[in-house]
Amino acid sequence: MTKDVMLVVGAGQISLAIARRVGSGTKIILGDKSVENANKMAAILAEAGYDVSATEMDLSSRDSILAMIDMGKQFGPIKYLISGAGVSPSQASIETILKVDLYGTAVLMEEVGKVIAPNGSAVVISRQSGHRMPALTANQDKELATTETEKLLDLDLLQVNNIENSLHAYQLAKRANEKRTMYEAVKWGERGARVNDIAPGIIVTPLALDEFNGIRGDFYKNMFAKSPSGRPGTADEVANLAELLLSDPAQFITGSTFLIDGGATASYFYGPLQKTK
């Protein structure tokens, strides 16, 4: 007996919250570069009654992505994708951020899009950072959206000498996630499936705590303090939005990015955070 399969990439708090919200009745394949983290999160889901298998998966490797997809196909049709893996500016180099967050996410959408079941859906978790960098040219946006995946990292704007620091690389990666989601939505639509992007602001997770205690900690604390919400968000609040986007009532929503940041981006452009740019 087969089940609809949900691929969950990244054993983080946001991915876990979404999987708990929409994973009932599916076979969940949970992949993470740290098999220890994958097993830990899989145990939490299994103890709550979910059918889940953990696997080691490196988002920066096409072969690793394909291996996870093949594992999922053994249980049934791939119906859902939750792409929540990534590294933060305080954790990684420019090269690593581009290889994982930008290239890896593009390959993941491309490869899952080849096998996604009719009426399938996906959410890609990017970040608000893509909304805070200066606008790119129309041609640069198109390059990020449509360039062949194996040539993405050869683009001029993604060369290390053109990138200021790891935060700038992170912003470029998240902008690319959003543009790539639009491009992939067209191809996914040919299979009767959908893909959308969620761009969270500051969500309290272990990764975010690393940022709070890192070199940009004061910047992030000031950001949520001066946003309309006055606080960081929770993984469950992101899961509320993801639940809608993955569901049948959202059949008319695809190729879109949804900013969920407590108004921090609004404040950055039109409120008290303007002074900290």
Short mmCIF file of C-alpha atoms in Angstrom, two decimals:
data_model
loop_
_atom_site.label_atom_id
_atom_site.label_comp_id
_atom_site.label_asym_id
_atom_site.label_seq_id
_atom_site.Cartn_x
_atom_site.Cartn_y
_atom_site.Cartn_z
CA MET A 1 0.00 0.00 0.00
CA THR A 2 1.47 3.33 -1.07
CA LYS A 3 1.10 6.70 0.60
CA ASP A 4 1.51 10.25 -0.56
CA VAL A 5 5.08 11.25 0.25
CA MET A 6 6.22 14.48 1.86
CA LEU A 7 9.89 15.41 1.40
CA VAL A 8 11.14 17.60 4.24
CA VAL A 9 14.57 19.10 3.61
CA GLY A 10 16.21 20.53 6.71
CA ALA A 11 15.55 19.21 10.21
CA GLY A 12 14.88 22.63 11.70
CA GLN A 13 12.10 24.06 13.82
CA ILE A 14 10.20 25.63 10.90
CA SER A 15 10.30 22.43 8.84
CA LEU A 16 9.21 20.42 11.87
CA ALA A 17 6.30 22.76 12.60
CA ILE A 18 5.06 22.55 9.00
CA ALA A 19 5.45 18.77 8.87
CA ARG A 20 3.42 18.39 12.04
CA ARG A 21 0.71 20.63 10.62
CA VAL A 22 0.25 18.93 7.25
CA GLY A 23 2.06 15.58 7.39
CA SER A 24 -0.70 13.41 8.88
CA GLY A 25 -1.41 10.39 6.69
CA THR A 26 1.68 10.89 4.53
CA LYS A 27 5.05 9.17 4.48
CA ILE A 28 7.52 11.82 5.61
CA ILE A 29 11.11 11.61 4.38
CA LEU A 30 13.18 13.93 6.55
CA GLY A 31 16.60 14.85 5.24
CA ASP A 32 19.37 16.89 6.81
CA LYS A 33 23.13 17.20 6.35
CA SER A 34 23.43 16.12 9.98
CA VAL A 35 21.95 12.65 10.21
CA GLU A 36 21.97 13.14 13.98
CA ASN A 37 19.63 16.12 13.63
CA ALA A 38 17.46 14.24 11.14
CA ASN A 39 17.12 11.27 13.50
CA LYS A 40 16.34 13.55 16.43
CA MET A 41 13.54 15.37 14.63
CA ALA A 42 12.24 12.13 13.11
CA ALA A 43 11.97 10.65 16.59
CA ILE A 44 9.89 13.62 17.73
CA LEU A 45 7.52 13.14 14.79
CA ALA A 46 7.36 9.37 15.20
CA GLU A 47 6.54 9.68 18.90
CA ALA A 48 3.65 11.95 17.88
CA GLY A 49 2.25 9.32 15.51
CA TYR A 50 3.73 10.33 12.17
CA ASP A 51 5.16 7.87 9.63
CA VAL A 52 8.68 9.22 9.12
CA SER A 53 12.07 8.05 7.94
CA ALA A 54 15.26 10.05 8.36
CA THR A 55 18.14 10.28 5.93
CA GLU A 56 21.38 12.17 5.52
CA MET A 57 21.01 14.75 2.74
CA ASP A 58 23.38 17.47 1.57
CA LEU A 59 21.43 20.25 -0.15
CA SER A 60 24.56 21.39 -2.00
CA SER A 61 24.81 18.02 -3.82
CA ARG A 62 22.57 17.05 -6.73
CA ASP A 63 23.39 13.38 -6.15
CA SER A 64 22.29 13.66 -2.53
CA ILE A 65 19.05 15.39 -3.54
CA LEU A 66 18.33 12.67 -6.11
CA ALA A 67 19.01 9.96 -3.54
CA MET A 68 16.45 11.48 -1.19
CA ILE A 69 13.89 11.73 -3.99
CA ASP A 70 14.50 8.09 -4.93
CA MET A 71 14.03 7.08 -1.31
CA GLY A 72 10.68 8.87 -1.23
CA LYS A 73 9.50 7.30 -4.49
CA GLN A 74 9.83 3.85 -2.91
CA PHE A 75 6.85 4.66 -0.67
CA GLY A 76 4.54 6.38 -3.16
CA PRO A 77 4.05 9.53 -5.24
CA ILE A 78 5.87 12.69 -4.17
CA LYS A 79 3.00 14.97 -3.15
CA TYR A 80 4.62 17.62 -0.97
CA LEU A 81 7.96 19.35 -0.56
CA ILE A 82 9.06 21.47 2.37
CA SER A 83 12.41 23.09 1.64
CA GLY A 84 13.70 24.51 4.90
CA ALA A 85 17.43 23.81 4.84
CA GLY A 86 20.07 26.51 4.75
CA VAL A 87 22.97 28.19 6.50
CA SER A 88 23.14 31.61 8.10
CA PRO A 89 25.55 34.51 7.46
CA SER A 90 27.13 33.94 10.86
CA GLN A 91 27.65 30.24 10.21
CA ALA A 92 29.14 30.05 6.76
CA SER A 93 31.36 31.60 4.10
CA ILE A 94 30.16 33.37 0.96
CA GLU A 95 30.94 30.29 -1.11
CA THR A 96 29.03 27.93 1.20
CA ILE A 97 25.97 30.17 1.36
CA LEU A 98 25.79 30.36 -2.44
CA LYS A 99 26.37 26.62 -2.87
CA VAL A 100 23.74 25.58 -0.30
CA ASP A 101 21.07 28.28 -0.14
CA LEU A 102 21.15 29.41 -3.77
CA TYR A 103 22.39 26.54 -5.96
CA GLY A 104 21.06 23.74 -3.76
CA THR A 105 17.57 25.18 -3.46
CA ALA A 106 17.41 25.72 -7.22
CA VAL A 107 18.44 22.11 -7.89
CA LEU A 108 15.94 20.82 -5.32
CA MET A 109 13.03 22.63 -6.97
CA GLU A 110 14.21 21.50 -10.40
CA GLU A 111 14.54 17.82 -9.50
CA VAL A 112 11.39 17.53 -7.39
CA GLY A 113 9.53 19.36 -10.15
CA LYS A 114 10.34 16.49 -12.51
CA VAL A 115 8.50 13.95 -10.31
CA ILE A 116 5.94 15.93 -8.31
CA ALA A 117 2.49 14.35 -8.39
CA PRO A 118 -0.52 16.09 -9.93
CA ASN A 119 -2.08 18.40 -7.35
CA GLY A 120 1.22 18.35 -5.47
CA SER A 121 2.56 21.44 -3.77
CA ALA A 122 5.68 22.85 -2.17
CA VAL A 123 6.84 25.62 0.08
CA VAL A 124 10.37 26.98 -0.09
CA ILE A 125 11.54 28.83 3.00
CA SER A 126 13.68 31.81 2.00
CA ARG A 127 14.07 34.88 4.25
CA GLN A 128 13.15 38.54 4.46
CA SER A 129 16.79 39.38 3.62
CA GLY A 130 16.01 39.19 -0.08
CA HIS A 131 13.69 42.17 0.35
CA ARG A 132 16.23 44.43 2.07
CA MET A 133 18.94 44.57 -0.56
CA PRO A 134 18.95 47.15 -3.36
CA ALA A 135 16.95 46.23 -6.42
CA LEU A 136 18.74 44.21 -9.05
CA THR A 137 18.40 44.91 -12.75
CA ALA A 138 15.68 43.13 -14.68
CA ASN A 139 18.36 41.10 -16.45
CA GLN A 140 20.01 40.06 -13.17
CA ASP A 141 16.66 38.94 -11.77
CA LYS A 142 16.03 36.93 -14.92
CA GLU A 143 19.47 35.35 -14.70
CA LEU A 144 18.82 34.24 -11.13
CA ALA A 145 15.44 32.85 -12.15
CA THR A 146 16.25 31.05 -15.38
CA THR A 147 19.96 30.25 -15.67
CA GLU A 148 20.71 26.53 -16.00
CA THR A 149 21.35 25.28 -12.48
CA GLU A 150 24.87 24.03 -13.18
CA LYS A 151 25.81 27.47 -14.53
CA LEU A 152 24.18 29.54 -11.77
CA LEU A 153 27.32 30.00 -9.71
CA ASP A 154 29.18 31.24 -12.80
CA LEU A 155 27.03 34.38 -13.02
CA ASP A 156 29.00 37.63 -12.70
CA LEU A 157 26.91 38.97 -9.83
CA LEU A 158 27.63 35.80 -7.83
CA GLN A 159 31.41 36.02 -8.04
CA VAL A 160 33.09 36.50 -4.67
CA ASN A 161 34.80 39.72 -5.74
CA ASN A 162 31.34 41.21 -6.44
CA ILE A 163 29.90 40.24 -3.04
CA GLU A 164 30.57 42.41 0.00
CA ASN A 165 30.29 39.82 2.76
CA SER A 166 28.37 36.73 3.89
CA LEU A 167 25.23 38.78 4.62
CA HIS A 168 25.22 40.13 1.06
CA ALA A 169 25.64 36.57 -0.24
CA TYR A 170 22.70 35.49 1.93
CA GLN A 171 20.53 38.30 0.57
CA LEU A 172 21.40 37.32 -3.00
CA ALA A 173 20.58 33.69 -2.25
CA LYS A 174 17.19 34.57 -0.85
CA ARG A 175 16.41 36.87 -3.76
CA ALA A 176 17.34 33.99 -6.07
CA ASN A 177 15.04 31.62 -4.15
CA GLU A 178 12.10 33.93 -4.79
CA LYS A 179 12.86 34.44 -8.47
CA ARG A 180 13.54 30.74 -8.95
CA THR A 181 10.19 29.89 -7.36
CA MET A 182 8.45 31.99 -10.01
CA TYR A 183 10.36 30.26 -12.80
CA GLU A 184 9.76 26.78 -11.42
CA ALA A 185 6.06 27.48 -10.85
CA VAL A 186 5.61 27.64 -14.62
CA LYS A 187 7.19 24.20 -15.07
CA TRP A 188 5.44 22.70 -12.06
CA GLY A 189 2.15 23.94 -13.50
CA GLU A 190 2.66 21.67 -16.50
CA ARG A 191 2.35 18.76 -14.06
CA GLY A 192 -0.66 20.30 -12.30
CA ALA A 193 1.41 21.16 -9.24
CA ARG A 194 2.30 24.33 -7.36
CA VAL A 195 5.31 25.85 -5.60
CA ASN A 196 5.43 28.97 -3.42
CA ASP A 197 8.00 30.79 -1.34
CA ILE A 198 7.69 31.93 2.27
CA ALA A 199 10.05 34.68 3.41
CA PRO A 200 10.07 34.74 7.22
CA GLY A 201 11.58 37.48 9.28
CA ILE A 202 13.19 36.79 12.62
CA ILE A 203 11.81 33.47 13.83
CA VAL A 204 13.08 32.03 17.10
CA THR A 205 14.99 28.88 16.15
CA PRO A 206 18.43 27.53 17.09
CA LEU A 207 19.80 29.15 13.92
CA ALA A 208 18.29 32.50 14.90
CA LEU A 209 19.77 32.21 18.38
CA ASP A 210 23.18 31.83 16.72
CA GLU A 211 22.50 35.09 14.93
CA PHE A 212 21.38 36.83 18.13
CA ASN A 213 24.69 35.86 19.73
CA GLY A 214 26.77 36.56 16.63
CA ILE A 215 28.39 39.67 15.24
CA ARG A 216 25.05 40.98 13.97
CA GLY A 217 23.10 40.17 17.13
CA ASP A 218 22.36 43.79 18.06
CA PHE A 219 21.21 44.46 14.48
CA TYR A 220 18.63 41.67 14.62
CA LYS A 221 17.42 42.55 18.11
CA ASN A 222 16.95 46.16 17.04
CA MET A 223 15.09 44.97 13.94
CA PHE A 224 12.33 43.16 15.75
CA ALA A 225 12.18 45.75 18.53
CA LYS A 226 11.45 48.48 15.95
CA SER A 227 9.07 46.46 13.79
CA PRO A 228 5.28 46.90 14.11
CA SER A 229 4.95 43.56 15.91
CA GLY A 230 7.71 44.42 18.36
CA ARG A 231 8.84 40.80 18.66
CA PRO A 232 10.30 37.86 16.76
CA GLY A 233 7.99 35.24 15.32
CA THR A 234 7.52 31.56 16.03
CA ALA A 235 7.85 28.52 13.80
CA ASP A 236 4.16 27.75 14.29
CA GLU A 237 3.19 31.13 12.84
CA VAL A 238 5.12 30.25 9.67
CA ALA A 239 3.44 26.84 9.69
CA ASN A 240 0.02 28.54 9.74
CA LEU A 241 0.83 30.15 6.40
CA ALA A 242 2.45 27.03 4.97
CA GLU A 243 -0.61 24.97 5.84
CA LEU A 244 -2.73 27.22 3.67
CA LEU A 245 -0.28 27.25 0.76
CA LEU A 246 0.02 23.46 0.72
CA SER A 247 -3.74 22.90 0.88
CA ASP A 248 -6.44 22.55 -1.77
CA PRO A 249 -8.03 25.94 -0.93
CA ALA A 250 -4.82 27.53 -2.26
CA GLN A 251 -5.16 26.06 -5.76
CA PHE A 252 -4.94 29.52 -7.35
CA ILE A 253 -1.71 30.43 -5.53
CA THR A 254 1.59 29.50 -7.16
CA GLY A 255 4.87 31.22 -7.98
CA SER A 256 4.34 33.69 -5.16
CA THR A 257 6.45 34.89 -2.24
CA PHE A 258 4.81 35.61 1.10
CA LEU A 259 6.63 37.92 3.49
CA ILE A 260 5.94 37.04 7.14
CA ASP A 261 8.18 39.25 9.21
CA GLY A 262 6.05 41.18 11.72
CA GLY A 263 6.35 44.28 9.55
CA ALA A 264 10.14 44.53 9.82
CA THR A 265 10.59 45.13 6.09
CA ALA A 266 7.89 47.82 6.15
CA SER A 267 9.72 49.51 9.01
CA TYR A 268 13.05 49.15 7.19
CA PHE A 269 11.78 51.18 4.24
CA TYR A 270 9.15 53.44 5.80
CA GLY A 271 9.57 53.37 9.58
CA PRO A 272 12.14 53.71 12.37
CA LEU A 273 14.42 51.04 10.93
CA GLN A 274 15.27 53.41 8.06
CA LYS A 275 17.86 55.00 10.33
CA THR A 276 19.76 51.73 10.70
CA LYS A 277 20.23 50.96 6.99
#
